[in-house]
Amino acid sequence: MQAIIIGAGKVGFSLAEMLSDQGHDVIVVESDPTRADTVNDNLDVQVIVGNGASPRFQQSLNLKSADLLVAVTDSDEVNILACMFAKQSGTDFTVARVRNVEYAQDALLKANKSLGIDFFINPEQVTANAITNYIQVPEALNVNFFDARQVMLLEIEVPDKCSIVNVMLKDLSSASRFLITSILRDGDLIIPNGDDMILAGDRLTLISRTEDMVEVEKSMGINRRPVENVMILGGGRTGYYLAKNLEPTNIHVTIIEKNYTRCERLSGLLDTTIVLHGDASDIDLLQEEGIDEVDIMVSTTEDDKLNVLTCLMASRLGAKKTIAQIRRSDYLPLIQSVGIDVSVSPRLLTSEAIMRFIQKGTLISMAEVNTGFAQIIEVIIGRKNHAVVNRAIKDINFPKGVIVVSILRDGKVIIPSGDDILLEDDNLNLFVAKSSMKKLKRILG
């Protein structure tokens, strides 16, 4: 596939890296020579300095031969124009990053086929949606949905007094079918079998049908606690979208924002959310607003260091759970070690969402799990997959570290056992340890 990426910011860089790693031909167009040099020095892609929204410049790119154009500059208007010109020139698929709230929520704009945009992506909305998932399942360290939210993945830490401590996996029971695909213990990834024992502090990866997950958790002695109060520090786009997501629920939402003009605007856009003008790092303000009664505190400011600091303060002041938005990916491995429960990266979430769209139906990474030790991979079984089609899962020589976690067949989800037979056109989700990826590709051909 030949892909053209307009804009070499954080999202553009991540996309170029992902596509290049998968062997695609990638051209990155960036108007800033310094950013262009950064991409050129770090990635094996072609870099061109220029205005990607200029029709004359686009003619030099031979867009008719391009399979994909992704416009992720800092300007919504530039992204829309770049996609529109590319589609008119013959590019197969176009993706535009659109961040402005009015554009992002304009259904008529998205439905306007004359713009030639196949997929709109809003990083702040994607991030807010991910945080909403964590709020709905507060016991989870990681939450992901697959197959139109019919399949749910949770990563949970086993509490000291949990009923499944010192119990072998083969002795676990539930009225609903589920899988424990991995155990993260003391930094080591374990792909368990029935004889493995669960210990306190283990980080388990659970997979079941979404409608069954609460029952599965109960069978393990893990109860989903209700969330009544959420405090959001930072009233930018992510904070706004998150509050908008939560307003239809029974959750009491408070936003603290330092910019008074932004507070006024939020008050006009939101219905039931309380908007407070103040400094998110003011300990006295947090205490006055009842931080010790907050179930989840979310810090969504544009400053990573401030997000880390406020989450640490909130945790010490009594907030039950903290979530930090982190834009710098090099911070992510350190976050949980300093006492923050969950971190979300807008850059990674946006890149993953775009990759899911442009590679639907191929062997693609849907999400990282176990802090990057493994991935959930989606693949559609075809006739060419001779090694797996029309065979029972237990009879397929999958590498160690590869587990079939769900099958989507005729619109229905199956959480499989070893006796289930894989059929042509089955849509599979596979749990794959990073070390097993190359072997899996060889099997699937």
XYZ file of C-alpha atoms in Angstrom:
445
model
C 0.000 0.000 0.000
C 1.188 3.502 -0.789
C 0.232 5.961 1.945
C 0.636 9.721 2.058
C 0.560 11.427 5.450
C 0.039 15.198 5.547
C 1.417 16.559 8.800
C 4.358 15.228 10.820
C 3.184 16.017 14.336
C 2.831 13.353 17.019
C -0.044 11.517 15.329
C 1.502 11.788 11.873
C 4.827 10.493 13.161
C 3.159 7.520 14.915
C 1.141 6.605 11.831
C 4.190 6.806 9.584
C 6.095 4.570 11.988
C 3.292 1.981 12.185
C 2.740 1.830 8.437
C 6.452 1.728 7.663
C 7.006 -1.089 10.175
C 4.355 -3.102 8.327
C 6.203 -2.712 5.043
C 4.046 -0.062 3.352
C 5.433 2.717 1.147
C 5.001 5.930 3.137
C 5.387 9.540 2.049
C 5.251 12.195 4.764
C 4.486 15.791 3.762
C 5.330 18.498 6.297
C 5.528 22.274 5.867
C 7.882 22.754 8.840
C 11.469 21.820 7.834
C 12.427 21.053 11.457
C 9.604 18.536 11.880
C 10.403 17.075 8.484
C 14.035 16.560 9.527
C 12.897 14.760 12.698
C 10.876 12.266 10.665
C 13.666 11.862 8.120
C 16.232 11.156 10.839
C 14.127 8.582 12.686
C 11.935 6.735 10.175
C 12.497 4.820 6.952
C 10.006 6.883 4.931
C 10.137 9.486 2.165
C 9.815 13.021 3.528
C 8.806 16.023 1.416
C 8.677 19.621 2.652
C 5.604 21.401 1.321
C 1.972 22.447 1.746
C -0.079 19.262 1.555
C -3.321 21.190 0.994
C -2.091 22.913 -2.145
C -3.632 21.386 -5.330
C -0.518 22.297 -7.323
C 1.742 20.628 -4.760
C -0.516 17.560 -4.573
C -0.220 17.105 -8.341
C 3.487 16.458 -7.838
C 2.666 13.591 -5.440
C 0.911 11.460 -8.099
C -2.163 11.012 -5.900
C -3.887 8.773 -8.435
C -1.512 5.961 -7.495
C -1.925 6.502 -3.729
C -4.071 4.032 -1.803
C -4.437 6.287 1.219
C -4.063 9.912 2.264
C -4.215 10.858 5.942
C -4.313 14.571 6.810
C -3.354 15.215 10.439
C -1.996 18.774 10.459
C -2.848 21.204 13.248
C -5.476 22.875 11.009
C -8.898 21.278 10.483
C -9.441 23.321 7.346
C -6.134 22.222 5.831
C -6.966 18.591 6.602
C -10.402 18.840 4.974
C -9.018 20.575 1.867
C -6.155 18.085 1.536
C -8.579 15.140 1.602
C -10.982 16.800 -0.800
C -8.258 17.491 -3.404
C -6.783 14.001 -2.935
C -10.116 12.265 -3.509
C -10.723 14.351 -6.650
C -7.275 13.288 -7.874
C -8.046 9.598 -7.492
C -6.781 8.575 -4.027
C -8.731 5.528 -2.812
C -9.198 6.376 0.884
C -8.873 9.615 2.833
C -8.760 10.317 6.558
C -8.994 13.779 8.145
C -8.244 14.794 11.700
C -10.926 17.271 12.793
C -10.662 18.739 16.290
C -12.958 21.782 16.284
C -16.040 20.971 18.377
C -18.435 22.536 15.856
C -16.931 20.582 12.945
C -16.581 17.338 14.883
C -20.243 17.310 15.920
C -21.635 18.466 12.576
C -23.454 15.438 11.145
C -24.123 17.242 7.853
C -20.401 17.910 7.395
C -19.526 14.254 7.963
C -22.284 13.091 5.630
C -21.212 15.450 2.830
C -19.788 13.046 0.232
C -18.565 15.918 -1.927
C -15.819 16.567 0.615
C -14.323 13.198 -0.259
C -13.480 12.250 3.328
C -13.936 8.570 4.172
C -13.115 8.816 7.878
C -13.156 11.710 10.343
C -11.023 11.322 13.468
C -11.174 13.573 16.530
C -8.318 12.846 18.981
C -10.031 14.503 21.932
C -13.280 12.596 21.348
C -11.373 9.312 20.990
C -9.523 10.040 24.236
C -12.710 10.997 26.073
C -14.381 7.786 24.900
C -11.467 5.722 26.216
C -11.627 7.489 29.590
C -15.402 6.912 29.699
C -14.757 3.179 29.377
C -12.436 3.304 32.398
C -15.036 5.213 34.415
C -17.727 2.666 33.584
C -15.445 -0.163 34.751
C -13.519 1.448 37.634
C -11.883 -1.783 38.826
C -10.054 -2.184 35.499
C -6.495 -1.147 34.679
C -7.256 -1.501 30.975
C -10.546 -1.700 29.065
C -11.073 -2.521 25.408
C -14.040 -3.479 23.263
C -14.062 -5.435 20.011
C -16.590 -6.584 17.431
C -18.857 -3.543 17.783
C -18.530 -3.678 21.591
C -19.843 -7.241 21.770
C -16.528 -8.497 23.205
C -14.911 -6.963 26.270
C -11.333 -7.159 27.515
C -10.417 -6.182 31.053
C -7.092 -6.085 32.809
C -7.583 -6.261 36.558
C -5.303 -6.594 39.562
C -6.263 -9.401 41.955
C -6.886 -7.956 45.461
C -5.276 -9.567 48.512
C -8.545 -10.895 49.954
C -10.116 -11.959 46.666
C -11.743 -15.413 46.639
C -9.690 -16.566 43.637
C -6.312 -16.062 45.354
C -4.393 -19.379 45.410
C -6.975 -20.989 43.110
C -5.951 -22.853 39.951
C -7.446 -21.633 36.689
C -9.026 -25.033 35.987
C -11.010 -24.689 39.239
C -12.601 -21.356 38.299
C -16.242 -21.521 37.282
C -18.846 -19.161 35.914
C -22.256 -19.453 34.287
C -20.799 -17.486 31.358
C -17.886 -18.493 29.155
C -14.712 -16.453 29.594
C -10.967 -16.629 29.027
C -7.973 -15.623 31.116
C -5.434 -15.061 28.375
C -2.491 -13.877 30.443
C -1.114 -13.147 33.880
C 1.353 -10.308 34.408
C 3.331 -11.108 37.563
C 6.351 -9.171 38.815
C 6.949 -7.800 35.337
C 6.826 -11.206 33.637
C 4.118 -12.252 31.172
C 2.664 -15.719 31.823
C 0.494 -17.481 29.252
C -1.356 -19.710 31.710
C -2.760 -23.218 31.546
C -5.309 -24.837 33.821
C -2.725 -25.763 36.446
C -1.481 -22.201 36.964
C -2.466 -20.641 40.279
C -3.701 -17.075 40.719
C -1.820 -15.004 43.277
C -2.652 -11.728 44.995
C -1.311 -8.821 42.952
C -1.500 -10.691 39.649
C -2.667 -8.616 36.693
C -5.160 -10.768 34.801
C -6.439 -10.260 31.273
C -10.095 -11.325 31.116
C -12.135 -11.677 27.940
C -15.831 -12.448 27.625
C -18.932 -11.211 25.883
C -19.621 -7.690 27.088
C -23.046 -8.619 28.442
C -21.493 -11.407 30.536
C -18.519 -9.580 32.055
C -20.216 -8.407 35.259
C -21.283 -11.990 36.002
C -17.776 -13.266 35.213
C -16.257 -10.745 37.629
C -18.730 -11.693 40.359
C -17.835 -15.353 39.962
C -14.260 -14.363 40.791
C -15.224 -12.326 43.829
C -14.643 -9.002 42.058
C -17.566 -6.595 42.360
C -17.979 -3.577 40.104
C -18.293 -0.616 42.437
C -20.639 2.200 41.443
C -19.190 5.551 40.382
C -21.106 8.570 41.696
C -18.658 11.482 41.585
C -16.140 12.350 38.859
C -13.898 15.401 38.930
C -12.278 16.593 35.683
C -9.270 18.897 35.898
C -8.998 20.857 32.657
C -11.869 22.157 30.563
C -10.338 21.758 27.128
C -11.828 19.656 24.351
C -11.112 16.332 26.075
C -12.653 17.522 29.343
C -15.701 18.808 27.478
C -16.259 15.580 25.514
C -15.798 13.503 28.667
C -18.375 15.550 30.585
C -20.742 15.307 27.609
C -20.345 11.509 27.626
C -21.085 11.294 31.344
C -24.053 13.687 31.540
C -26.660 11.104 30.405
C -25.599 8.863 33.311
C -26.328 9.351 37.006
C -22.738 10.430 37.673
C -22.176 13.824 39.292
C -19.542 15.636 37.179
C -17.414 18.643 38.141
C -14.913 20.432 35.881
C -12.215 22.725 37.278
C -10.772 25.086 34.656
C -8.280 27.938 35.091
C -9.387 30.008 32.066
C -12.484 32.062 32.915
C -13.592 32.540 29.285
C -13.425 28.792 28.757
C -15.494 28.266 31.924
C -18.221 30.529 30.554
C -18.245 28.644 27.266
C -18.410 25.248 28.992
C -21.324 26.415 31.133
C -23.235 27.220 27.971
C -22.416 23.915 26.260
C -23.053 21.548 29.175
C -26.311 20.894 30.996
C -25.774 19.235 34.378
C -21.989 19.478 34.800
C -20.744 21.896 37.472
C -18.018 24.155 36.041
C -15.670 25.813 38.535
C -13.146 28.545 37.811
C -9.915 27.695 39.613
C -6.421 26.246 39.573
C -6.341 22.445 39.327
C -3.120 22.346 41.368
C -4.656 24.315 44.295
C -4.823 21.821 47.172
C -7.203 24.022 49.189
C -9.636 24.181 46.257
C -9.536 20.413 45.768
C -10.260 19.872 49.458
C -13.059 22.437 49.460
C -14.688 20.661 46.509
C -14.603 17.297 48.303
C -11.733 15.509 46.595
C -11.881 12.863 49.345
C -15.392 11.904 48.146
C -14.468 11.720 44.460
C -14.621 8.230 42.965
C -12.489 9.087 39.923
C -10.356 12.153 39.290
C -9.340 12.748 35.660
C -6.638 15.246 34.702
C -6.929 16.334 31.051
C -4.902 19.545 30.875
C -2.426 20.147 28.022
C 0.496 19.852 30.490
C 1.647 16.268 31.153
C 3.620 17.252 34.250
C 0.606 19.038 35.701
C -1.584 16.006 34.995
C 0.853 13.754 36.837
C 1.169 16.181 39.759
C -2.581 16.710 40.198
C -3.298 12.979 40.033
C -0.698 12.277 42.709
C -2.134 15.050 44.897
C -5.696 13.826 44.395
C -4.716 10.268 45.315
C -3.081 11.415 48.541
C -6.088 13.615 49.344
C -8.476 10.652 49.100
C -9.623 10.269 45.485
C -10.344 6.570 44.942
C -8.928 6.385 41.401
C -6.915 8.698 39.158
C -6.631 8.914 35.364
C -4.042 11.087 33.624
C -3.918 12.208 30.012
C -0.295 11.852 28.875
C 0.784 13.200 25.503
C 4.458 12.235 25.708
C 4.747 8.512 25.078
C 8.116 8.287 26.871
C 6.287 9.100 30.129
C 3.821 6.205 29.824
C 5.994 3.363 31.219
C 6.644 5.402 34.369
C 3.084 6.403 35.192
C 1.797 3.416 37.179
C 5.079 3.076 39.031
C 4.574 6.521 40.580
C 1.053 5.757 41.818
C -1.301 6.871 39.025
C -3.928 4.234 38.278
C -4.487 4.765 34.542
C -2.852 6.813 31.800
C -4.229 7.502 28.327
C -2.286 8.697 25.296
C -4.287 10.717 22.721
C -1.568 10.116 20.140
C -1.623 6.322 20.477
C -5.419 6.116 20.711
C -5.816 8.228 17.569
C -3.192 6.277 15.631
C -4.780 2.952 16.615
C -8.246 4.189 15.576
C -6.969 5.249 12.154
C -5.101 1.964 11.676
C -8.248 -0.012 12.516
C -10.142 1.880 9.830
C -7.615 1.719 7.020
C -6.677 -1.931 7.539
C -10.061 -3.439 8.331
C -10.126 -7.085 7.342
C -6.367 -7.676 7.379
C -4.006 -8.870 10.097
C -3.954 -5.750 12.246
C -3.255 -4.708 15.795
C -6.464 -3.664 17.531
C -4.972 -2.803 20.926
C -1.951 -3.291 23.135
C -2.413 -5.143 26.424
C -0.258 -6.135 29.387
C 1.610 -2.807 29.196
C 2.810 -3.612 25.696
C 3.822 -7.245 26.236
C 0.993 -8.430 23.973
C -1.568 -7.299 21.402
C -5.085 -8.118 20.339
C -4.951 -8.909 16.613
C -7.915 -9.065 14.254
C -7.911 -11.336 11.208
C -10.575 -12.616 8.810
C -10.120 -16.258 7.856
C -10.029 -16.848 4.094
C -9.468 -19.768 1.778
C -5.758 -19.032 1.644
C -5.436 -19.705 5.375
C -5.081 -23.445 4.796
C -3.390 -24.054 8.142
C -6.445 -22.964 10.157
C -9.632 -23.049 8.055
C -12.075 -25.915 8.789
C -9.964 -27.088 11.713
C -10.664 -27.233 15.453
C -8.662 -24.701 17.457
C -7.055 -27.448 19.557
C -5.706 -29.075 16.371
C -4.069 -25.900 15.025
C -0.379 -25.510 15.730
C -0.591 -21.946 17.017
C 2.663 -20.659 18.570
C 2.834 -20.436 22.357
C 1.465 -17.042 23.279
C -1.332 -17.039 20.671
C -4.910 -17.552 21.851
C -8.150 -17.276 19.868
C -10.223 -15.101 22.192
C -13.358 -14.534 20.107
C -15.009 -15.473 16.833
C -17.481 -13.200 15.058
C -19.621 -15.367 12.786
C -22.787 -14.173 11.031
C -22.986 -11.216 13.408
C -22.820 -13.378 16.551
C -19.906 -13.587 18.986
C -18.451 -16.883 20.202
C -16.031 -17.101 23.115
C -14.378 -20.308 21.905
C -13.044 -23.480 23.431
C -10.515 -25.800 21.849
C -13.321 -27.776 20.193
C -14.603 -24.855 18.120
C -13.878 -25.141 14.376
C -12.676 -22.094 12.428
C -14.623 -21.456 9.225
C -14.025 -19.343 6.166
C -15.072 -15.696 6.704
C -14.807 -16.015 10.501
C -13.609 -12.746 12.028
C -11.133 -13.667 14.771
C -9.649 -11.708 17.622
C -6.350 -13.222 18.731
C -4.345 -12.544 21.867
C -0.722 -12.510 20.674
C 2.414 -12.133 22.778
C 4.824 -9.806 20.987
C 7.406 -12.598 20.741
C 4.931 -14.787 18.801
C 3.912 -12.325 16.067
C 6.330 -13.472 13.354
C 5.432 -17.147 13.841
C 1.718 -16.310 13.663
C 2.171 -14.469 10.358
C 3.881 -17.533 8.891
C 0.982 -19.790 9.920
C -1.674 -17.459 8.518
C 0.278 -17.018 5.309
